[in-house]
mmCIF file of C-alpha atoms in Angstrom:
data_model
loop_
_atom_site.group_PDB
_atom_site.id
_atom_site.type_symbol
_atom_site.label_atom_id
_atom_site.label_comp_id
_atom_site.label_asym_id
_atom_site.label_seq_id
_atom_site.Cartn_x
_atom_site.Cartn_y
_atom_site.Cartn_z
ATOM 1 C CA MET A 9 3.412 -23.325 -0.558
ATOM 2 C CA ASN A 10 0.799 -24.656 1.808
ATOM 3 C CA TYR A 11 3.034 -26.972 3.846
ATOM 4 C CA ASN A 12 3.683 -27.385 7.589
ATOM 5 C CA PHE A 13 7.189 -28.324 8.767
ATOM 6 C CA ALA A 14 9.254 -28.351 11.930
ATOM 7 C CA ILE A 15 12.724 -26.843 12.096
ATOM 8 C CA GLY A 16 15.273 -29.508 11.176
ATOM 9 C CA GLN A 17 12.733 -31.789 9.472
ATOM 10 C CA LYS A 18 14.260 -33.570 6.466
ATOM 11 C CA LEU A 19 12.586 -32.696 3.155
ATOM 12 C CA THR A 20 12.841 -33.858 -0.448
ATOM 13 C CA LEU A 21 12.053 -31.322 -3.195
ATOM 14 C CA THR A 22 11.303 -31.896 -6.872
ATOM 15 C CA CYS A 23 11.167 -28.977 -9.285
ATOM 16 C CA PHE A 24 9.464 -28.222 -12.565
ATOM 17 C CA ASN A 25 11.376 -28.864 -15.800
ATOM 18 C CA THR A 26 13.690 -31.458 -14.243
ATOM 19 C CA PRO A 27 13.789 -35.245 -14.831
ATOM 20 C CA LEU A 28 12.071 -37.482 -12.317
ATOM 21 C CA THR A 29 15.467 -38.763 -11.109
ATOM 22 C CA HIS A 30 16.595 -35.232 -10.171
ATOM 23 C CA HIS A 31 15.680 -34.021 -6.710
ATOM 24 C CA LYS A 32 17.101 -32.258 -3.666
ATOM 25 C CA THR A 33 17.152 -33.147 0.019
ATOM 26 C CA GLY A 34 17.769 -30.822 2.920
ATOM 27 C CA PHE A 35 16.644 -29.783 6.382
ATOM 28 C CA PHE A 36 13.882 -27.226 6.888
ATOM 29 C CA HIS A 37 15.055 -23.856 8.171
ATOM 30 C CA SER A 38 12.277 -21.316 7.508
ATOM 31 C CA PHE A 39 9.595 -19.827 5.245
ATOM 32 C CA ASN A 40 9.310 -16.189 4.301
ATOM 33 C CA THR A 41 6.172 -14.517 5.678
ATOM 34 C CA ASP A 42 3.903 -15.207 2.695
ATOM 35 C CA LYS A 43 5.292 -18.756 2.265
ATOM 36 C CA THR A 44 6.434 -18.170 -1.319
ATOM 37 C CA ARG A 45 10.036 -19.101 -0.418
ATOM 38 C CA ILE A 46 11.353 -22.023 1.590
ATOM 39 C CA THR A 47 14.879 -22.125 3.038
ATOM 40 C CA LEU A 48 16.741 -25.397 3.619
ATOM 41 C CA THR A 49 20.157 -26.165 5.101
ATOM 42 C CA ASP A 50 22.669 -28.866 4.147
ATOM 43 C CA VAL A 51 21.115 -29.414 0.716
ATOM 44 C CA VAL A 52 22.207 -32.366 -1.431
ATOM 45 C CA TYR A 53 21.479 -32.373 -5.180
ATOM 46 C CA TYR A 54 20.764 -35.763 -6.733
ATOM 47 C CA PRO A 55 21.881 -37.662 -8.743
ATOM 48 C CA SER A 56 25.162 -35.664 -8.739
ATOM 49 C CA GLY A 57 25.539 -35.769 -4.943
ATOM 50 C CA GLU A 58 26.658 -32.127 -4.855
ATOM 51 C CA ARG A 59 26.294 -30.716 -1.329
ATOM 52 C CA HIS A 60 25.543 -27.144 -0.190
ATOM 53 C CA PRO A 61 25.976 -26.982 3.606
ATOM 54 C CA LYS A 62 24.815 -23.368 3.920
ATOM 55 C CA GLN A 63 21.262 -22.057 3.453
ATOM 56 C CA SER A 64 19.584 -22.533 0.070
ATOM 57 C CA HIS A 65 16.391 -20.769 -1.045
ATOM 58 C CA PHE A 66 13.678 -22.299 -3.233
ATOM 59 C CA PHE A 67 10.665 -20.388 -4.558
ATOM 60 C CA SER A 68 7.025 -21.453 -4.969
ATOM 61 C CA SER A 69 7.242 -20.824 -8.710
ATOM 62 C CA GLU A 70 9.901 -23.546 -9.146
ATOM 63 C CA VAL A 71 8.915 -26.181 -6.526
ATOM 64 C CA LYS A 72 6.701 -28.934 -7.918
ATOM 65 C CA SER A 73 6.361 -31.052 -4.779
ATOM 66 C CA ILE A 74 7.773 -31.513 -1.284
ATOM 67 C CA THR A 75 7.817 -34.741 0.706
ATOM 68 C CA ALA A 76 8.864 -34.848 4.339
ATOM 69 C CA GLU A 77 10.189 -37.460 6.716
ATOM 70 C CA LYS A 78 8.391 -37.840 10.035
ATOM 71 C CA PRO A 79 9.580 -35.089 12.416
ATOM 72 C CA LYS A 80 11.618 -36.215 15.399
ATOM 73 C CA ASN A 81 10.579 -35.632 18.989
ATOM 74 C CA GLY A 82 11.624 -32.240 20.307
ATOM 75 C CA MET A 83 11.592 -30.438 16.955
ATOM 76 C CA LYS A 84 10.128 -26.932 17.211
ATOM 77 C CA ALA A 85 7.690 -25.127 14.926
ATOM 78 C CA PHE A 86 9.086 -22.254 12.874
ATOM 79 C CA ILE A 87 8.164 -18.852 14.368
ATOM 80 C CA ASP A 88 8.077 -16.059 11.816
ATOM 81 C CA PRO A 89 9.854 -12.957 13.209
ATOM 82 C CA GLU A 90 7.561 -10.553 11.355
ATOM 83 C CA VAL A 91 4.300 -12.215 12.316
ATOM 84 C CA GLY A 92 5.455 -13.349 15.748
ATOM 85 C CA ARG A 93 3.752 -16.719 15.563
ATOM 86 C CA SER A 94 4.027 -20.085 13.886
ATOM 87 C CA LEU A 95 3.248 -20.244 10.183
ATOM 88 C CA ALA A 96 2.152 -23.849 10.510
ATOM 89 C CA PHE A 97 -1.457 -23.050 9.725
ATOM 90 C CA CYS A 98 -0.935 -19.943 7.560
ATOM 91 C CA LYS A 99 -2.009 -20.365 3.959
ATOM 92 C CA GLY A 100 0.517 -18.385 1.965
ATOM 93 C CA PRO A 101 -0.718 -16.943 -1.342
ATOM 94 C CA SER A 102 1.370 -17.745 -4.379
ATOM 95 C CA HIS A 103 2.757 -14.631 -6.006
ATOM 96 C CA PRO A 104 0.177 -13.564 -8.622
ATOM 97 C CA HIS A 105 2.837 -12.477 -11.130
ATOM 98 C CA LEU A 106 5.065 -15.538 -10.841
ATOM 99 C CA SER A 107 2.949 -18.640 -10.825
ATOM 100 C CA TYR A 108 2.658 -22.130 -12.228
ATOM 101 C CA MET A 109 -0.698 -22.723 -13.895
ATOM 102 C CA TYR A 110 -2.165 -25.918 -12.517
ATOM 103 C CA ASN A 111 -4.619 -26.089 -15.419
ATOM 104 C CA GLN A 112 -1.856 -26.252 -18.004
ATOM 105 C CA PRO A 113 -0.492 -29.694 -18.952
ATOM 106 C CA GLU A 114 3.043 -28.343 -19.454
ATOM 107 C CA ARG A 115 4.766 -25.152 -18.405
ATOM 108 C CA GLY A 116 4.061 -22.344 -20.859
ATOM 109 C CA LEU A 117 1.405 -24.219 -22.825
ATOM 110 C CA PRO A 118 -2.281 -23.201 -22.789
ATOM 111 C CA HIS A 119 -4.990 -25.662 -21.941
ATOM 112 C CA PRO A 120 -5.567 -27.906 -25.012
ATOM 113 C CA ASP A 121 -9.337 -27.213 -24.991
ATOM 114 C CA ARG A 122 -8.955 -23.479 -24.462
ATOM 115 C CA LYS A 123 -10.253 -22.303 -27.845
ATOM 116 C CA LEU A 124 -13.101 -24.823 -27.815
ATOM 117 C CA ARG A 125 -14.652 -23.402 -24.679
ATOM 118 C CA PRO A 126 -17.860 -21.332 -25.065
ATOM 119 C CA ASP A 127 -16.389 -18.555 -22.926
ATOM 120 C CA TYR A 128 -13.391 -18.269 -25.276
ATOM 121 C CA GLU A 129 -15.732 -17.460 -28.145
ATOM 122 C CA LYS A 130 -17.042 -14.489 -26.169
ATOM 123 C CA PHE A 131 -13.543 -12.943 -26.137
ATOM 124 C CA SER A 132 -12.133 -14.464 -29.338
ATOM 125 C CA GLN A 133 -12.424 -11.247 -31.342
ATOM 126 C CA LYS A 134 -10.076 -9.493 -28.892
ATOM 127 C CA TYR A 135 -7.485 -12.262 -29.236
ATOM 128 C CA GLU A 136 -7.726 -12.577 -33.002
ATOM 129 C CA THR A 137 -7.923 -8.932 -34.147
ATOM 130 C CA PHE A 138 -4.383 -7.589 -34.173
ATOM 131 C CA GLN A 139 -1.635 -6.304 -36.436
ATOM 132 C CA VAL A 140 2.095 -6.922 -36.104
ATOM 133 C CA ILE A 141 3.975 -3.905 -37.444
ATOM 134 C CA ALA A 142 7.709 -4.123 -38.108
ATOM 135 C CA GLU A 143 8.134 -1.661 -41.003
ATOM 136 C CA LYS A 144 7.342 1.997 -41.602
ATOM 137 C CA ASP A 145 4.893 1.385 -44.403
ATOM 138 C CA GLU A 146 1.272 2.136 -45.191
ATOM 139 C CA GLN A 147 0.098 -0.201 -42.427
ATOM 140 C CA PHE A 148 2.249 1.722 -39.937
ATOM 141 C CA GLU A 149 0.898 5.099 -41.091
ATOM 142 C CA GLN A 150 -2.720 3.929 -40.931
ATOM 143 C CA ALA A 151 -2.256 2.502 -37.435
ATOM 144 C CA MET A 152 -0.715 5.769 -36.225
ATOM 145 C CA LYS A 153 -3.567 7.766 -37.737
ATOM 146 C CA THR A 154 -6.128 5.561 -35.975
ATOM 147 C CA LEU A 155 -4.389 5.777 -32.591
ATOM 148 C CA GLU A 156 -3.848 9.533 -32.783
ATOM 149 C CA GLY A 157 -7.604 9.950 -33.241
ATOM 150 C CA CYS A 158 -8.465 8.042 -30.052
ATOM 151 C CA GLN A 159 -9.274 9.672 -26.742
ATOM 152 C CA GLU A 160 -8.163 6.548 -24.849
ATOM 153 C CA VAL A 161 -5.831 3.681 -25.780
ATOM 154 C CA GLY A 162 -4.561 0.660 -23.919
ATOM 155 C CA VAL A 163 -0.763 0.451 -23.842
ATOM 156 C CA ALA A 164 1.463 -2.488 -22.905
ATOM 157 C CA PHE A 165 5.216 -2.927 -23.127
ATOM 158 C CA GLU A 166 7.100 -6.184 -23.503
ATOM 159 C CA GLY A 167 10.826 -6.676 -23.198
ATOM 160 C CA LYS A 168 13.794 -8.496 -21.850
ATOM 161 C CA LEU A 169 13.822 -7.979 -18.080
ATOM 162 C CA MET A 170 12.443 -4.402 -18.461
ATOM 163 C CA GLY A 171 13.442 -1.574 -16.156
ATOM 164 C CA ARG A 172 16.650 0.425 -16.646
ATOM 165 C CA PHE A 173 18.711 -2.774 -16.879
ATOM 166 C CA GLY A 174 16.527 -4.436 -19.504
ATOM 167 C CA GLN A 175 15.638 -4.068 -23.164
ATOM 168 C CA LEU A 176 12.364 -2.780 -24.594
ATOM 169 C CA CYS A 177 11.239 -5.029 -27.464
ATOM 170 C CA TRP A 178 7.569 -4.246 -28.113
ATOM 171 C CA VAL A 179 5.257 -1.253 -27.642
ATOM 172 C CA ASN A 180 1.648 -2.345 -28.085
ATOM 173 C CA PHE A 181 -1.545 -0.298 -28.330
ATOM 174 C CA SER A 182 -5.230 -1.144 -28.463
ATOM 175 C CA ASP A 183 -8.108 1.095 -29.503
ATOM 176 C CA GLY A 184 -10.584 -1.373 -27.994
ATOM 177 C CA HIS A 185 -11.181 -3.183 -31.284
ATOM 178 C CA THR A 186 -7.749 -3.854 -32.784
ATOM 179 C CA SER A 187 -4.389 -4.408 -31.092
ATOM 180 C CA TYR A 188 -1.335 -2.907 -32.768
ATOM 181 C CA LEU A 189 1.960 -4.586 -31.909
ATOM 182 C CA PHE A 190 4.979 -2.444 -32.795
ATOM 183 C CA ASP A 191 8.318 -4.251 -33.056
ATOM 184 C CA VAL A 192 10.740 -1.820 -31.400
ATOM 185 C CA LEU A 193 13.758 -3.957 -32.328
ATOM 186 C CA ALA A 194 12.899 -3.444 -36.001
ATOM 187 C CA LEU A 195 11.442 0.084 -35.904
ATOM 188 C CA GLY A 196 13.277 1.618 -32.996
ATOM 189 C CA LEU A 197 11.237 3.807 -30.681
ATOM 190 C CA ASP A 198 9.815 5.754 -33.603
ATOM 191 C CA ASP A 199 8.875 9.438 -33.223
ATOM 192 C CA ALA A 200 5.247 8.629 -34.083
ATOM 193 C CA ILE A 201 5.062 6.135 -31.226
ATOM 194 C CA VAL A 202 6.753 8.593 -28.870
ATOM 195 C CA SER A 203 4.271 11.325 -29.834
ATOM 196 C CA ILE A 204 1.355 9.173 -28.629
ATOM 197 C CA LEU A 205 3.146 8.215 -25.412
ATOM 198 C CA LYS A 206 3.778 11.925 -24.726
ATOM 199 C CA SER A 207 0.391 13.158 -25.933
ATOM 200 C CA GLU A 208 -1.756 15.161 -23.505
ATOM 201 C CA LYS A 209 -4.811 14.465 -25.653
ATOM 202 C CA VAL A 210 -4.647 10.656 -25.640
ATOM 203 C CA LEU A 211 -5.205 8.906 -22.305
ATOM 204 C CA LYS A 212 -2.910 5.888 -21.973
ATOM 205 C CA ILE A 213 -4.318 2.979 -19.944
ATOM 206 C CA VAL A 214 -1.555 0.771 -18.554
ATOM 207 C CA HIS A 215 -1.287 -1.980 -15.954
ATOM 208 C CA ASP A 216 1.682 -1.619 -13.574
ATOM 209 C CA SER A 217 3.775 1.142 -15.130
ATOM 210 C CA ARG A 218 6.644 1.020 -12.621
ATOM 211 C CA LEU A 219 9.344 -0.894 -14.517
ATOM 212 C CA VAL A 220 8.050 0.395 -17.839
ATOM 213 C CA SER A 221 8.460 3.977 -16.689
ATOM 214 C CA ASP A 222 11.921 3.166 -15.313
ATOM 215 C CA CYS A 223 12.957 1.734 -18.684
ATOM 216 C CA LEU A 224 11.561 4.625 -20.727
ATOM 217 C CA MET A 225 13.014 7.263 -18.423
ATOM 218 C CA HIS A 226 16.539 5.887 -18.071
ATOM 219 C CA LYS A 227 17.070 4.226 -21.457
ATOM 220 C CA HIS A 228 14.996 6.419 -23.788
ATOM 221 C CA ASP A 229 14.753 9.729 -21.906
ATOM 222 C CA LEU A 230 10.974 9.530 -22.214
ATOM 223 C CA LYS A 231 8.340 10.218 -19.582
ATOM 224 C CA LEU A 232 4.821 8.882 -20.064
ATOM 225 C CA VAL A 233 2.180 11.601 -20.023
ATOM 226 C CA ASN A 234 -1.564 11.417 -19.286
ATOM 227 C CA THR A 235 -1.764 7.842 -18.014
ATOM 228 C CA VAL A 236 -4.005 5.864 -15.702
ATOM 229 C CA ASP A 237 -2.790 2.633 -14.106
ATOM 230 C CA THR A 238 -5.389 -0.120 -13.670
ATOM 231 C CA GLN A 239 -3.268 -1.810 -11.007
ATOM 232 C CA VAL A 240 -3.485 1.360 -8.915
ATOM 233 C CA PHE A 241 -7.209 1.614 -9.675
ATOM 234 C CA ASP A 242 -7.704 -1.914 -8.347
ATOM 235 C CA LEU A 243 -5.739 -1.069 -5.185
ATOM 236 C CA MET A 244 -7.964 1.957 -4.569
ATOM 237 C CA ILE A 245 -11.088 -0.169 -4.969
ATOM 238 C CA MET A 246 -9.727 -2.771 -2.554
ATOM 239 C CA ARG A 247 -8.647 -0.042 -0.130
ATOM 240 C CA ALA A 248 -12.236 1.230 0.068
ATOM 241 C CA LYS A 249 -13.085 -1.639 2.389
ATOM 242 C CA ARG A 250 -9.779 -2.354 4.098
ATOM 243 C CA GLU A 251 -8.953 1.308 4.796
ATOM 244 C CA ASN A 252 -5.334 0.559 3.846
ATOM 245 C CA CYS A 253 -3.658 -0.725 0.694
ATOM 246 C CA PRO A 254 -3.399 -4.522 0.304
ATOM 247 C CA SER A 255 0.094 -6.027 0.597
ATOM 248 C CA TYR A 256 -0.091 -7.566 -2.856
ATOM 249 C CA ALA A 257 -0.939 -5.756 -6.080
ATOM 250 C CA SER A 258 -3.070 -7.714 -8.538
ATOM 251 C CA ALA A 259 -1.536 -8.971 -11.761
ATOM 252 C CA LEU A 260 -3.391 -8.121 -14.943
ATOM 253 C CA ASN A 261 -4.857 -11.626 -15.200
ATOM 254 C CA GLU A 262 -6.314 -11.342 -11.704
ATOM 255 C CA CYS A 263 -8.093 -8.133 -12.707
ATOM 256 C CA LEU A 264 -9.331 -9.608 -15.996
ATOM 257 C CA LYS A 265 -10.859 -12.489 -14.061
ATOM 258 C CA SER A 266 -12.387 -10.327 -11.341
ATOM 259 C CA TYR A 267 -13.770 -7.408 -13.342
ATOM 260 C CA LEU A 268 -14.383 -8.817 -16.830
ATOM 261 C CA GLY A 269 -15.178 -12.398 -15.847
ATOM 262 C CA ILE A 270 -12.616 -14.023 -18.150
ATOM 263 C CA SER A 271 -12.094 -17.625 -17.104
ATOM 264 C CA GLU A 272 -8.730 -18.969 -15.918
ATOM 265 C CA MET A 273 -9.065 -21.629 -18.598
ATOM 266 C CA VAL A 274 -9.219 -18.927 -21.282
ATOM 267 C CA LEU A 275 -6.481 -16.624 -20.024
ATOM 268 C CA LEU A 276 -2.860 -17.238 -20.893
ATOM 269 C CA THR A 277 -0.699 -16.818 -17.813
ATOM 270 C CA PRO A 278 3.003 -15.958 -18.070
ATOM 271 C CA PHE A 279 5.244 -18.275 -16.089
ATOM 272 C CA VAL A 280 8.473 -16.747 -14.786
ATOM 273 C CA TRP A 281 11.053 -18.333 -12.527
ATOM 274 C CA GLU A 282 12.119 -15.693 -10.046
ATOM 275 C CA GLU A 283 15.746 -16.846 -10.219
ATOM 276 C CA LYS A 284 15.784 -16.997 -14.046
ATOM 277 C CA ILE A 285 13.732 -13.936 -14.912
ATOM 278 C CA LYS A 286 16.330 -12.575 -17.346
ATOM 279 C CA ASP A 287 16.392 -15.795 -19.369
ATOM 280 C CA GLU A 288 12.616 -16.236 -19.201
ATOM 281 C CA THR A 289 11.898 -12.722 -20.506
ATOM 282 C CA ALA A 290 14.478 -13.016 -23.316
ATOM 283 C CA LYS A 291 11.724 -14.628 -25.421
ATOM 284 C CA TRP A 292 10.424 -11.120 -26.271
ATOM 285 C CA ALA A 293 13.645 -10.411 -28.178
ATOM 286 C CA LYS A 294 13.377 -13.487 -30.404
ATOM 287 C CA ARG A 295 12.268 -13.097 -34.029
ATOM 288 C CA PRO A 296 9.914 -14.267 -35.243
ATOM 289 C CA LEU A 297 7.963 -14.076 -32.007
ATOM 290 C CA ALA A 298 6.523 -17.449 -31.026
ATOM 291 C CA ASP A 299 2.745 -17.868 -31.419
ATOM 292 C CA LEU A 300 2.225 -18.242 -27.668
ATOM 293 C CA GLU A 301 4.090 -15.017 -26.881
ATOM 294 C CA LEU A 302 2.275 -13.253 -29.707
ATOM 295 C CA GLU A 303 -1.093 -14.191 -28.250
ATOM 296 C CA LEU A 304 0.074 -13.224 -24.759
ATOM 297 C CA ALA A 305 1.188 -9.812 -26.059
ATOM 298 C CA VAL A 306 -2.283 -9.292 -27.532
ATOM 299 C CA GLN A 307 -3.973 -10.355 -24.286
ATOM 300 C CA ASN A 308 -1.838 -7.924 -22.268
ATOM 301 C CA VAL A 309 -3.146 -4.922 -24.204
ATOM 302 C CA ALA A 310 -6.474 -5.878 -25.828
ATOM 303 C CA PHE A 311 -8.607 -5.760 -22.673
ATOM 304 C CA LEU A 312 -7.207 -2.645 -20.991
ATOM 305 C CA LYS A 313 -9.884 -0.233 -22.231
ATOM 306 C CA ASP A 314 -12.693 -2.571 -21.161
ATOM 307 C CA LEU A 315 -11.011 -3.118 -17.802
ATOM 308 C CA TYR A 316 -10.695 0.620 -17.163
ATOM 309 C CA ALA A 317 -14.336 1.221 -18.114
ATOM 310 C CA LYS A 318 -15.507 -1.534 -15.748
ATOM 311 C CA MET A 319 -13.341 -0.239 -12.925
ATOM 312 C CA GLN A 320 -14.839 3.227 -13.284
ATOM 313 C CA VAL A 321 -18.328 1.760 -12.923
ATOM 314 C CA VAL A 322 -17.306 -0.257 -9.855
ATOM 315 C CA TYR A 323 -15.384 2.601 -8.228
ATOM 316 C CA PHE A 324 -18.177 5.133 -8.633
ATOM 317 C CA GLU A 325 -21.019 2.811 -7.585
ATOM 318 C CA PRO A 326 -20.838 4.055 -3.955
ATOM 319 C CA VAL A 327 -20.863 7.655 -5.249
ATOM 320 C CA LYS A 328 -23.953 6.918 -7.313
ATOM 321 C CA VAL A 329 -25.679 5.255 -4.352
ATOM 322 C CA GLY A 330 -24.671 8.149 -2.074
ATOM 323 C CA SER A 331 -25.991 10.681 -4.582
ATOM 324 C CA GLU A 332 -29.303 8.839 -4.700
ATOM 325 C CA PHE A 333 -29.385 8.943 -0.901
ATOM 326 C CA TYR A 334 -28.809 12.733 -0.986
ATOM 327 C CA LEU A 335 -31.715 13.195 -3.405
ATOM 328 C CA ASN A 336 -34.102 11.510 -0.991
ATOM 329 C CA HIS A 337 -32.555 12.506 2.315
ATOM 330 C CA VAL A 338 -34.458 15.764 2.966
ATOM 331 C CA SER A 339 -37.377 15.218 0.607
ATOM 332 C CA SER A 340 -38.435 12.139 2.595
ATOM 333 C CA MET A 341 -38.458 13.998 5.947
ATOM 334 C CA THR A 342 -41.523 15.236 7.740
ATOM 335 C CA ASP A 343 -42.251 18.984 7.570
ATOM 336 C CA LYS A 344 -40.926 19.446 11.109
ATOM 337 C CA GLU A 345 -37.634 17.685 10.327
ATOM 338 C CA ALA A 346 -37.197 19.468 6.993
ATOM 339 C CA GLU A 347 -37.744 22.859 8.608
ATOM 340 C CA LYS A 348 -34.769 22.320 10.904
ATOM 341 C CA TYR A 349 -32.524 21.174 8.075
ATOM 342 C CA ASN A 350 -31.907 24.670 6.653
ATOM 343 C CA ALA A 351 -29.284 25.202 9.358
ATOM 344 C CA MET A 352 -27.758 21.707 9.077
ATOM 345 C CA GLY A 353 -26.367 21.728 5.529
ATOM 346 C CA HIS A 354 -22.759 21.796 6.770
ATOM 347 C CA LEU A 355 -23.152 18.406 8.505
ATOM 348 C CA THR A 356 -22.585 15.055 6.820
ATOM 349 C CA PRO A 357 -25.607 12.773 7.305
ATOM 350 C CA ARG A 358 -24.557 9.827 9.466
ATOM 351 C CA GLN A 359 -26.601 7.460 7.334
ATOM 352 C CA LEU A 360 -24.482 8.301 4.291
ATOM 353 C CA TYR A 361 -21.447 6.625 5.841
ATOM 354 C CA TRP A 362 -23.311 3.351 6.313
ATOM 355 C CA VAL A 363 -24.945 3.470 2.891
ATOM 356 C CA CYS A 364 -21.574 3.899 1.167
ATOM 357 C CA ARG A 365 -19.800 1.428 3.449
ATOM 358 C CA ASN A 366 -22.366 -1.278 2.749
ATOM 359 C CA LYS A 367 -21.989 -0.661 -0.979
ATOM 360 C CA ASN A 368 -18.202 -0.835 -0.708
ATOM 361 C CA SER A 369 -18.464 -4.146 1.159
ATOM 362 C CA GLU A 370 -20.719 -5.508 -1.536
ATOM 363 C CA ILE A 371 -18.245 -4.438 -4.255
ATOM 364 C CA ILE A 372 -15.207 -5.916 -2.504
ATOM 365 C CA LYS A 373 -17.028 -9.175 -1.881
ATOM 366 C CA ARG A 374 -17.849 -9.325 -5.585
ATOM 367 C CA ARG A 375 -14.218 -8.418 -6.442
ATOM 368 C CA GLU A 376 -12.741 -11.126 -4.233
#
């Protein structure tokens, strides 16, 4: 929320998915540090007139617009206790996982011209090549045989809330060509699926395995084996320049845009209200699965192998450049310099640091 308010300034809020006549008024109290939550006092809900005199929190994912009355003389700027200064001119990033897509005409609906765009055609095969498997039949057996023969597979999990307090509904795999969507509500967590998740031979590529692992561990007594997390990979790439981990981890869509160049207009973006996350994620338990959720499930797994491959190239670019530097470092010296170098092999060339740092800066600039 990129707004500037004074403490006590009267505000009017409208929210998504509410009629035009419904709004809220209250007095500004504070923002959280990243300005994804605004706190008001003495809030009145219209048209009911219901009043909440204590503090009320509203999140960036639910607020459509804010209008403010002119501040009165003597009102003070809000000072954030963590930052130690006014947030009046801080641009707070919206949470990458919980966002409202400005390029979508209605919440949850893709752009109407999405599939007509030339850049959609480039990725259309990924979106359109998938199998939904809800029975242990020949299709199931063939899919398992294919996946067991892979060295690497993308894996994504969809469910209601997820974590130890949620419900796992789908386990989805991709071999890079076809996405296989396994309906866990119909199949259960079948032994064949478990064998791949526990396999030491098959590398599982996931994006943000934290809640998934929590769910599998506490509800299914299953620990994922031989995995690589592309969210962690992205953090390591970003850390190469900053020398510390960024505060925010990138959602899958952010990585697909940055590394694979998939347009925002092509990507489907999940919209989740932070205060209604349980209800919003219940869609994964509905049968049949809606077309939009089906396509989102495919998107969440279909690109993981390509993303991992691209990240490896990006991550090891400085190593490749440094190795090239090593090849030429002594061979390009004069005879006098080279003669002295026999006793200097234990020292790191100072130039190597700058060569690799410059390459890292170039990569991060490209990434951002």
